[in-house]
Amino acid sequence: MIRKHIASALCSIALLGACTSTTAPGTIGITRRQFLIIPASTVEKIALTQYAEQNSKAKSEGILIESGPEYERLKKIGSRLISQTKAFRGDTQQWKWQLTLIDEPVLNGSCAPGGKITFYTGIIRQLHLSDAEIAAIMGHEIAHALREHGREKVSEAMGQQFVIAAAAASSKTPEQTAAIMGQAANLLLTLPNSRDKETEADRIGLELMARAGYDPAAAINVWRKMSAATQGKNPPQFLSTHPSGANRIADLTSLQAMVRPLYDAATKP
């Protein structure tokens, strides 16, 4: 009986998947269809609230950098990348882009829905990033916003909960079925798609940086630095939401010939 419910629920997952694509394919050729049931405006409002709270907290702690050489450096790189986002979607030129730099020893950056970019001084200083390497990371994070991966994750979570609830309601042993379904949905939906999203962000980011005049080979180098900095701290790829360092480096290497003409034709910084 449990197998019957699992099979039925997995079919529901397949039927729920895929409605649209938020971006044009670009030269890199991103064509995956996306499952989106949450309005973009809803996700952007949530992101804007979180972004404002983050900045307010950083300011109160005296770690919000709003001017100076590091901030201006990021602002210049961001401006070049943002100008190239039209290759993937035309509406981004009307987005209210913002940049936040936080003085914390954190190896991280992000771009929330609607174009809210956050960088930490830790990733710039600890990895000794060049402008092109910053462009690789920032392009990757901007790509998440272009593809609306946050909105997609919320939509997937809602779809997952729908499947689990349906299976539990029809089973004689709802708790047991729900537990199994939770594991199945996590492995078959959440984890693989999360790795897909990270790979998409790598590839779109690579094209963005090339179009903006930053050497795409720097993307390979920055992930080598990241892999070295986090060595021994990452889980196995099968249970990770990110591709392994070796796999993402191999993927970025294989795409160099595709984006090199974009870089050669671009106006350099």
PDB file of C-alpha atoms in Angstrom:
ATOM      1  CA  MET A   1       0.000   0.000   0.000  1.00  0.00           C
ATOM      2  CA  ILE A   2       2.810   2.377   0.891  1.00  0.00           C
ATOM      3  CA  ARG A   3       4.488   1.691  -2.458  1.00  0.00           C
ATOM      4  CA  LYS A   4       1.245   2.561  -4.214  1.00  0.00           C
ATOM      5  CA  HIS A   5       1.050   5.890  -2.433  1.00  0.00           C
ATOM      6  CA  ILE A   6       4.714   6.624  -3.155  1.00  0.00           C
ATOM      7  CA  ALA A   7       4.271   5.868  -6.839  1.00  0.00           C
ATOM      8  CA  SER A   8       1.183   8.055  -6.986  1.00  0.00           C
ATOM      9  CA  ALA A   9       2.928  10.912  -5.229  1.00  0.00           C
ATOM     10  CA  LEU A  10       6.018  10.698  -7.424  1.00  0.00           C
ATOM     11  CA  CYS A  11       3.763  10.911 -10.469  1.00  0.00           C
ATOM     12  CA  SER A  12       2.303  14.057  -8.938  1.00  0.00           C
ATOM     13  CA  ILE A  13       5.800  15.509  -8.657  1.00  0.00           C
ATOM     14  CA  ALA A  14       6.394  14.808 -12.354  1.00  0.00           C
ATOM     15  CA  LEU A  15       3.067  16.382 -13.328  1.00  0.00           C
ATOM     16  CA  LEU A  16       3.722  19.449 -11.189  1.00  0.00           C
ATOM     17  CA  GLY A  17       7.121  20.122 -12.751  1.00  0.00           C
ATOM     18  CA  ALA A  18       7.640  22.747 -15.342  1.00  0.00           C
ATOM     19  CA  CYS A  19       5.775  25.584 -16.720  1.00  0.00           C
ATOM     20  CA  THR A  20       8.045  28.309 -17.973  1.00  0.00           C
ATOM     21  CA  SER A  21      11.556  29.709 -18.150  1.00  0.00           C
ATOM     22  CA  THR A  22      12.348  33.066 -16.564  1.00  0.00           C
ATOM     23  CA  THR A  23      15.251  33.863 -18.870  1.00  0.00           C
ATOM     24  CA  ALA A  24      16.295  33.746 -22.505  1.00  0.00           C
ATOM     25  CA  PRO A  25      18.799  30.941 -23.206  1.00  0.00           C
ATOM     26  CA  GLY A  26      21.730  33.271 -23.850  1.00  0.00           C
ATOM     27  CA  THR A  27      24.800  32.058 -25.718  1.00  0.00           C
ATOM     28  CA  ILE A  28      25.351  29.530 -22.940  1.00  0.00           C
ATOM     29  CA  GLY A  29      21.989  27.883 -23.713  1.00  0.00           C
ATOM     30  CA  ILE A  30      19.962  27.717 -20.470  1.00  0.00           C
ATOM     31  CA  THR A  31      16.621  26.149 -21.419  1.00  0.00           C
ATOM     32  CA  ARG A  32      15.393  24.284 -18.319  1.00  0.00           C
ATOM     33  CA  ARG A  33      11.695  24.758 -17.655  1.00  0.00           C
ATOM     34  CA  GLN A  34      10.829  25.993 -14.168  1.00  0.00           C
ATOM     35  CA  PHE A  35       8.027  25.260 -11.712  1.00  0.00           C
ATOM     36  CA  LEU A  36       6.728  28.642 -10.505  1.00  0.00           C
ATOM     37  CA  ILE A  37       3.450  28.965  -8.612  1.00  0.00           C
ATOM     38  CA  ILE A  38       4.307  31.899  -6.320  1.00  0.00           C
ATOM     39  CA  PRO A  39       3.939  35.431  -7.756  1.00  0.00           C
ATOM     40  CA  ALA A  40       7.282  37.166  -8.310  1.00  0.00           C
ATOM     41  CA  SER A  41       5.966  40.247  -6.501  1.00  0.00           C
ATOM     42  CA  THR A  42       5.357  38.219  -3.344  1.00  0.00           C
ATOM     43  CA  VAL A  43       8.884  36.822  -3.269  1.00  0.00           C
ATOM     44  CA  GLU A  44      10.401  40.232  -4.012  1.00  0.00           C
ATOM     45  CA  LYS A  45       8.508  41.828  -1.095  1.00  0.00           C
ATOM     46  CA  ILE A  46       9.811  39.170   1.269  1.00  0.00           C
ATOM     47  CA  ALA A  47      13.357  39.584  -0.087  1.00  0.00           C
ATOM     48  CA  LEU A  48      13.195  43.380   0.222  1.00  0.00           C
ATOM     49  CA  THR A  49      12.131  43.099   3.868  1.00  0.00           C
ATOM     50  CA  GLN A  50      14.959  40.676   4.646  1.00  0.00           C
ATOM     51  CA  TYR A  51      17.465  42.847   2.785  1.00  0.00           C
ATOM     52  CA  ALA A  52      16.412  45.948   4.725  1.00  0.00           C
ATOM     53  CA  GLU A  53      16.636  44.067   8.035  1.00  0.00           C
ATOM     54  CA  GLN A  54      20.090  42.745   7.130  1.00  0.00           C
ATOM     55  CA  ASN A  55      21.350  46.234   6.293  1.00  0.00           C
ATOM     56  CA  SER A  56      19.788  47.786   9.384  1.00  0.00           C
ATOM     57  CA  LYS A  57      21.418  45.168  11.614  1.00  0.00           C
ATOM     58  CA  ALA A  58      24.812  45.610   9.923  1.00  0.00           C
ATOM     59  CA  LYS A  59      24.586  49.389  10.291  1.00  0.00           C
ATOM     60  CA  SER A  60      23.690  49.136  13.981  1.00  0.00           C
ATOM     61  CA  GLU A  61      26.724  46.892  14.495  1.00  0.00           C
ATOM     62  CA  GLY A  62      28.999  49.280  12.646  1.00  0.00           C
ATOM     63  CA  ILE A  63      29.910  46.818   9.881  1.00  0.00           C
ATOM     64  CA  LEU A  64      27.934  48.288   6.979  1.00  0.00           C
ATOM     65  CA  ILE A  65      30.321  49.809   4.420  1.00  0.00           C
ATOM     66  CA  GLU A  66      28.601  52.482   2.325  1.00  0.00           C
ATOM     67  CA  SER A  67      31.573  54.222   0.734  1.00  0.00           C
ATOM     68  CA  GLY A  68      35.301  53.917   0.193  1.00  0.00           C
ATOM     69  CA  PRO A  69      37.598  52.025  -2.211  1.00  0.00           C
ATOM     70  CA  GLU A  70      36.203  48.524  -1.598  1.00  0.00           C
ATOM     71  CA  TYR A  71      32.615  49.660  -2.006  1.00  0.00           C
ATOM     72  CA  GLU A  72      33.358  51.680  -5.145  1.00  0.00           C
ATOM     73  CA  ARG A  73      35.260  48.738  -6.611  1.00  0.00           C
ATOM     74  CA  LEU A  74      32.261  46.460  -6.167  1.00  0.00           C
ATOM     75  CA  LYS A  75      29.903  49.131  -7.456  1.00  0.00           C
ATOM     76  CA  LYS A  76      31.900  49.491 -10.683  1.00  0.00           C
ATOM     77  CA  ILE A  77      32.001  45.735 -11.289  1.00  0.00           C
ATOM     78  CA  GLY A  78      28.314  45.394 -10.466  1.00  0.00           C
ATOM     79  CA  SER A  79      27.357  48.178 -12.864  1.00  0.00           C
ATOM     80  CA  ARG A  80      29.152  46.453 -15.735  1.00  0.00           C
ATOM     81  CA  LEU A  81      27.506  43.118 -14.988  1.00  0.00           C
ATOM     82  CA  ILE A  82      24.024  44.603 -14.538  1.00  0.00           C
ATOM     83  CA  SER A  83      24.247  46.287 -17.938  1.00  0.00           C
ATOM     84  CA  GLN A  84      24.673  42.851 -19.525  1.00  0.00           C
ATOM     85  CA  THR A  85      21.717  41.162 -17.816  1.00  0.00           C
ATOM     86  CA  LYS A  86      19.504  42.245 -20.735  1.00  0.00           C
ATOM     87  CA  ALA A  87      20.985  39.327 -22.673  1.00  0.00           C
ATOM     88  CA  PHE A  88      18.900  37.048 -20.447  1.00  0.00           C
ATOM     89  CA  ARG A  89      15.879  39.214 -19.646  1.00  0.00           C
ATOM     90  CA  GLY A  90      14.879  42.723 -20.681  1.00  0.00           C
ATOM     91  CA  ASP A  91      13.090  43.813 -17.517  1.00  0.00           C
ATOM     92  CA  THR A  92      16.227  43.897 -15.370  1.00  0.00           C
ATOM     93  CA  GLN A  93      17.114  47.389 -16.548  1.00  0.00           C
ATOM     94  CA  GLN A  94      14.045  48.572 -14.599  1.00  0.00           C
ATOM     95  CA  TRP A  95      14.940  46.643 -11.443  1.00  0.00           C
ATOM     96  CA  LYS A  96      15.878  48.737  -8.405  1.00  0.00           C
ATOM     97  CA  TRP A  97      19.365  47.307  -8.031  1.00  0.00           C
ATOM     98  CA  GLN A  98      21.162  47.839  -4.727  1.00  0.00           C
ATOM     99  CA  LEU A  99      24.595  46.914  -3.403  1.00  0.00           C
ATOM    100  CA  THR A 100      25.504  46.150   0.209  1.00  0.00           C
ATOM    101  CA  LEU A 101      29.021  45.521   1.526  1.00  0.00           C
ATOM    102  CA  ILE A 102      29.307  44.066   5.020  1.00  0.00           C
ATOM    103  CA  ASP A 103      32.592  43.977   6.931  1.00  0.00           C
ATOM    104  CA  GLU A 104      32.593  40.386   8.179  1.00  0.00           C
ATOM    105  CA  PRO A 105      35.071  37.510   7.657  1.00  0.00           C
ATOM    106  CA  VAL A 106      32.510  35.522   5.684  1.00  0.00           C
ATOM    107  CA  LEU A 107      33.198  33.691   2.403  1.00  0.00           C
ATOM    108  CA  ASN A 108      29.895  34.601   0.843  1.00  0.00           C
ATOM    109  CA  GLY A 109      27.894  36.867  -1.412  1.00  0.00           C
ATOM    110  CA  SER A 110      24.303  36.865  -2.612  1.00  0.00           C
ATOM    111  CA  CYS A 111      21.770  38.563  -4.852  1.00  0.00           C
ATOM    112  CA  ALA A 112      18.199  38.520  -3.569  1.00  0.00           C
ATOM    113  CA  PRO A 113      15.165  38.654  -5.891  1.00  0.00           C
ATOM    114  CA  GLY A 114      14.789  42.011  -7.572  1.00  0.00           C
ATOM    115  CA  GLY A 115      18.534  42.729  -7.672  1.00  0.00           C
ATOM    116  CA  LYS A 116      19.607  43.194  -4.040  1.00  0.00           C
ATOM    117  CA  ILE A 117      23.325  42.341  -3.971  1.00  0.00           C
ATOM    118  CA  THR A 118      25.253  41.591  -0.767  1.00  0.00           C
ATOM    119  CA  PHE A 119      29.013  41.029  -0.509  1.00  0.00           C
ATOM    120  CA  TYR A 120      31.178  40.363   2.514  1.00  0.00           C
ATOM    121  CA  THR A 121      34.693  41.705   2.905  1.00  0.00           C
ATOM    122  CA  GLY A 122      35.823  38.245   4.007  1.00  0.00           C
ATOM    123  CA  ILE A 123      35.467  36.699   0.576  1.00  0.00           C
ATOM    124  CA  ILE A 124      37.332  39.560  -1.102  1.00  0.00           C
ATOM    125  CA  ARG A 125      40.174  39.751   1.400  1.00  0.00           C
ATOM    126  CA  GLN A 126      40.668  36.102   2.334  1.00  0.00           C
ATOM    127  CA  LEU A 127      40.657  34.899  -1.279  1.00  0.00           C
ATOM    128  CA  HIS A 128      42.595  37.947  -2.521  1.00  0.00           C
ATOM    129  CA  LEU A 129      40.128  38.380  -5.364  1.00  0.00           C
ATOM    130  CA  SER A 130      40.948  40.189  -8.577  1.00  0.00           C
ATOM    131  CA  ASP A 131      38.247  42.287 -10.267  1.00  0.00           C
ATOM    132  CA  ALA A 132      37.557  39.439 -12.693  1.00  0.00           C
ATOM    133  CA  GLU A 133      37.218  36.958  -9.830  1.00  0.00           C
ATOM    134  CA  ILE A 134      34.793  39.291  -8.052  1.00  0.00           C
ATOM    135  CA  ALA A 135      32.865  39.502 -11.331  1.00  0.00           C
ATOM    136  CA  ALA A 136      32.681  35.694 -11.464  1.00  0.00           C
ATOM    137  CA  ILE A 137      31.162  35.491  -7.975  1.00  0.00           C
ATOM    138  CA  MET A 138      28.868  38.475  -8.418  1.00  0.00           C
ATOM    139  CA  GLY A 139      27.774  37.217 -11.840  1.00  0.00           C
ATOM    140  CA  HIS A 140      26.926  33.865 -10.279  1.00  0.00           C
ATOM    141  CA  GLU A 141      24.815  35.527  -7.589  1.00  0.00           C
ATOM    142  CA  ILE A 142      23.085  37.859 -10.070  1.00  0.00           C
ATOM    143  CA  ALA A 143      22.244  34.791 -12.141  1.00  0.00           C
ATOM    144  CA  HIS A 144      20.258  33.356  -9.224  1.00  0.00           C
ATOM    145  CA  ALA A 145      18.116  36.506  -9.285  1.00  0.00           C
ATOM    146  CA  LEU A 146      17.718  36.448 -13.069  1.00  0.00           C
ATOM    147  CA  ARG A 147      16.512  32.851 -12.972  1.00  0.00           C
ATOM    148  CA  GLU A 148      14.348  33.578  -9.889  1.00  0.00           C
ATOM    149  CA  HIS A 149      15.769  30.548  -8.131  1.00  0.00           C
ATOM    150  CA  GLY A 150      14.437  31.783  -4.785  1.00  0.00           C
ATOM    151  CA  ARG A 151      10.910  31.958  -6.167  1.00  0.00           C
ATOM    152  CA  GLU A 152      11.382  28.528  -7.687  1.00  0.00           C
ATOM    153  CA  LYS A 153      12.551  27.082  -4.363  1.00  0.00           C
ATOM    154  CA  VAL A 154       9.451  28.395  -2.596  1.00  0.00           C
ATOM    155  CA  SER A 155       7.247  26.971  -5.354  1.00  0.00           C
ATOM    156  CA  GLU A 156       8.996  23.601  -5.101  1.00  0.00           C
ATOM    157  CA  ALA A 157       8.546  23.548  -1.330  1.00  0.00           C
ATOM    158  CA  MET A 158       4.828  24.184  -1.733  1.00  0.00           C
ATOM    159  CA  GLY A 159       4.574  21.442  -4.348  1.00  0.00           C
ATOM    160  CA  GLN A 160       6.492  19.065  -2.098  1.00  0.00           C
ATOM    161  CA  GLN A 161       4.167  19.752   0.825  1.00  0.00           C
ATOM    162  CA  PHE A 162       1.159  19.182  -1.434  1.00  0.00           C
ATOM    163  CA  VAL A 163       2.456  15.762  -2.450  1.00  0.00           C
ATOM    164  CA  ILE A 164       3.253  14.749   1.133  1.00  0.00           C
ATOM    165  CA  ALA A 165      -0.130  15.904   2.382  1.00  0.00           C
ATOM    166  CA  ALA A 166      -1.935  14.023  -0.388  1.00  0.00           C
ATOM    167  CA  ALA A 167      -0.032  10.821   0.352  1.00  0.00           C
ATOM    168  CA  ALA A 168      -0.574  11.053   4.091  1.00  0.00           C
ATOM    169  CA  ALA A 169      -4.302  11.736   3.723  1.00  0.00           C
ATOM    170  CA  SER A 170      -4.905   8.608   1.618  1.00  0.00           C
ATOM    171  CA  SER A 171      -2.757   6.168   3.599  1.00  0.00           C
ATOM    172  CA  LYS A 172      -3.697   3.869   6.445  1.00  0.00           C
ATOM    173  CA  THR A 173      -0.303   4.725   7.997  1.00  0.00           C
ATOM    174  CA  PRO A 174       0.017   8.443   7.289  1.00  0.00           C
ATOM    175  CA  GLU A 175       3.038   9.129   9.484  1.00  0.00           C
ATOM    176  CA  GLN A 176       5.052   6.326   7.911  1.00  0.00           C
ATOM    177  CA  THR A 177       4.089   7.307   4.372  1.00  0.00           C
ATOM    178  CA  ALA A 178       4.721  10.989   5.029  1.00  0.00           C
ATOM    179  CA  ALA A 179       8.227  10.222   6.325  1.00  0.00           C
ATOM    180  CA  ILE A 180       9.059   8.128   3.265  1.00  0.00           C
ATOM    181  CA  MET A 181       7.606  10.720   0.950  1.00  0.00           C
ATOM    182  CA  GLY A 182       9.564  13.474   2.615  1.00  0.00           C
ATOM    183  CA  GLN A 183      12.812  11.621   1.932  1.00  0.00           C
ATOM    184  CA  ALA A 184      11.807  10.764  -1.644  1.00  0.00           C
ATOM    185  CA  ALA A 185      10.709  14.273  -2.495  1.00  0.00           C
ATOM    186  CA  ASN A 186      13.909  15.688  -0.996  1.00  0.00           C
ATOM    187  CA  LEU A 187      16.157  13.412  -3.066  1.00  0.00           C
ATOM    188  CA  LEU A 188      14.157  13.523  -6.297  1.00  0.00           C
ATOM    189  CA  LEU A 189      13.073  17.165  -6.243  1.00  0.00           C
ATOM    190  CA  THR A 190      14.906  19.453  -3.857  1.00  0.00           C
ATOM    191  CA  LEU A 191      18.522  18.236  -4.002  1.00  0.00           C
ATOM    192  CA  PRO A 192      18.930  17.578  -7.750  1.00  0.00           C
ATOM    193  CA  ASN A 193      17.187  20.812  -8.672  1.00  0.00           C
ATOM    194  CA  SER A 194      19.351  22.743  -6.234  1.00  0.00           C
ATOM    195  CA  ARG A 195      22.468  21.429  -7.951  1.00  0.00           C
ATOM    196  CA  ASP A 196      20.892  22.349 -11.289  1.00  0.00           C
ATOM    197  CA  LYS A 197      20.338  25.877 -10.024  1.00  0.00           C
ATOM    198  CA  GLU A 198      23.947  26.247  -8.907  1.00  0.00           C
ATOM    199  CA  THR A 199      25.186  24.996 -12.287  1.00  0.00           C
ATOM    200  CA  GLU A 200      22.851  27.400 -14.081  1.00  0.00           C
ATOM    201  CA  ALA A 201      24.163  30.263 -11.971  1.00  0.00           C
ATOM    202  CA  ASP A 202      27.754  29.287 -12.761  1.00  0.00           C
ATOM    203  CA  ARG A 203      27.029  29.224 -16.489  1.00  0.00           C
ATOM    204  CA  ILE A 204      24.985  32.429 -16.676  1.00  0.00           C
ATOM    205  CA  GLY A 205      27.512  34.170 -14.442  1.00  0.00           C
ATOM    206  CA  LEU A 206      30.286  33.059 -16.783  1.00  0.00           C
ATOM    207  CA  GLU A 207      28.489  34.600 -19.756  1.00  0.00           C
ATOM    208  CA  LEU A 208      27.697  37.801 -17.861  1.00  0.00           C
ATOM    209  CA  MET A 209      31.314  38.365 -16.868  1.00  0.00           C
ATOM    210  CA  ALA A 210      32.542  37.685 -20.409  1.00  0.00           C
ATOM    211  CA  ARG A 211      30.015  40.139 -21.870  1.00  0.00           C
ATOM    212  CA  ALA A 212      31.070  42.700 -19.243  1.00  0.00           C
ATOM    213  CA  GLY A 213      34.716  42.455 -20.337  1.00  0.00           C
ATOM    214  CA  TYR A 214      36.090  40.261 -17.540  1.00  0.00           C
ATOM    215  CA  ASP A 215      38.257  37.291 -18.499  1.00  0.00           C
ATOM    216  CA  PRO A 216      36.041  34.176 -18.085  1.00  0.00           C
ATOM    217  CA  ALA A 217      39.099  32.118 -17.161  1.00  0.00           C
ATOM    218  CA  ALA A 218      39.011  33.911 -13.800  1.00  0.00           C
ATOM    219  CA  ALA A 219      35.869  31.942 -12.923  1.00  0.00           C
ATOM    220  CA  ILE A 220      37.899  28.738 -12.917  1.00  0.00           C
ATOM    221  CA  ASN A 221      40.525  30.281 -10.676  1.00  0.00           C
ATOM    222  CA  VAL A 222      38.058  31.680  -8.153  1.00  0.00           C
ATOM    223  CA  TRP A 223      36.415  28.297  -7.631  1.00  0.00           C
ATOM    224  CA  ARG A 224      39.843  26.721  -7.206  1.00  0.00           C
ATOM    225  CA  LYS A 225      40.478  29.265  -4.457  1.00  0.00           C
ATOM    226  CA  MET A 226      37.085  28.557  -2.926  1.00  0.00           C
ATOM    227  CA  SER A 227      37.675  24.801  -3.014  1.00  0.00           C
ATOM    228  CA  ALA A 228      41.040  25.220  -1.312  1.00  0.00           C
ATOM    229  CA  ALA A 229      39.556  27.512   1.344  1.00  0.00           C
ATOM    230  CA  THR A 230      36.737  25.088   2.148  1.00  0.00           C
ATOM    231  CA  GLN A 231      38.680  21.834   1.787  1.00  0.00           C
ATOM    232  CA  GLY A 232      37.442  19.207   4.212  1.00  0.00           C
ATOM    233  CA  LYS A 233      34.318  21.203   5.058  1.00  0.00           C
ATOM    234  CA  ASN A 234      31.960  20.143   2.234  1.00  0.00           C
ATOM    235  CA  PRO A 235      29.636  17.117   2.285  1.00  0.00           C
ATOM    236  CA  PRO A 236      29.735  14.537  -0.548  1.00  0.00           C
ATOM    237  CA  GLN A 237      28.191  15.853  -3.747  1.00  0.00           C
ATOM    238  CA  PHE A 238      25.315  13.323  -3.745  1.00  0.00           C
ATOM    239  CA  LEU A 239      23.941  14.853  -0.541  1.00  0.00           C
ATOM    240  CA  SER A 240      24.997  18.428  -1.311  1.00  0.00           C
ATOM    241  CA  THR A 241      22.982  21.209  -2.891  1.00  0.00           C
ATOM    242  CA  HIS A 242      26.126  22.478  -4.613  1.00  0.00           C
ATOM    243  CA  PRO A 243      28.223  20.783  -7.295  1.00  0.00           C
ATOM    244  CA  SER A 244      31.612  19.617  -6.051  1.00  0.00           C
ATOM    245  CA  GLY A 245      34.483  21.992  -6.662  1.00  0.00           C
ATOM    246  CA  ALA A 246      36.061  19.608  -9.179  1.00  0.00           C
ATOM    247  CA  ASN A 247      32.818  19.218 -11.129  1.00  0.00           C
ATOM    248  CA  ARG A 248      32.060  22.924 -11.340  1.00  0.00           C
ATOM    249  CA  ILE A 249      35.639  23.689 -12.386  1.00  0.00           C
ATOM    250  CA  ALA A 250      35.388  21.040 -15.116  1.00  0.00           C
ATOM    251  CA  ASP A 251      32.086  22.506 -16.315  1.00  0.00           C
ATOM    252  CA  LEU A 252      33.406  26.074 -16.396  1.00  0.00           C
ATOM    253  CA  THR A 253      36.521  24.882 -18.219  1.00  0.00           C
ATOM    254  CA  SER A 254      34.454  23.141 -20.888  1.00  0.00           C
ATOM    255  CA  LEU A 255      32.512  26.371 -21.562  1.00  0.00           C
ATOM    256  CA  GLN A 256      35.496  28.676 -22.022  1.00  0.00           C
ATOM    257  CA  ALA A 257      35.565  28.354 -25.822  1.00  0.00           C
ATOM    258  CA  MET A 258      31.861  29.221 -25.992  1.00  0.00           C
ATOM    259  CA  VAL A 259      32.118  32.502 -24.083  1.00  0.00           C
ATOM    260  CA  ARG A 260      35.599  33.569 -25.197  1.00  0.00           C
ATOM    261  CA  PRO A 261      34.262  35.360 -28.335  1.00  0.00           C
ATOM    262  CA  LEU A 262      31.938  37.413 -26.091  1.00  0.00           C
ATOM    263  CA  TYR A 263      34.902  38.478 -23.989  1.00  0.00           C
ATOM    264  CA  ASP A 264      37.048  39.260 -27.019  1.00  0.00           C
ATOM    265  CA  ALA A 265      34.291  41.500 -28.429  1.00  0.00           C
ATOM    266  CA  ALA A 266      33.530  43.259 -25.125  1.00  0.00           C
ATOM    267  CA  THR A 267      34.759  46.657 -23.991  1.00  0.00           C
ATOM    268  CA  LYS A 268      37.265  46.000 -21.232  1.00  0.00           C
ATOM    269  CA  PRO A 269      37.194  47.724 -17.805  1.00  0.00           C
TER     270      PRO A 269
END
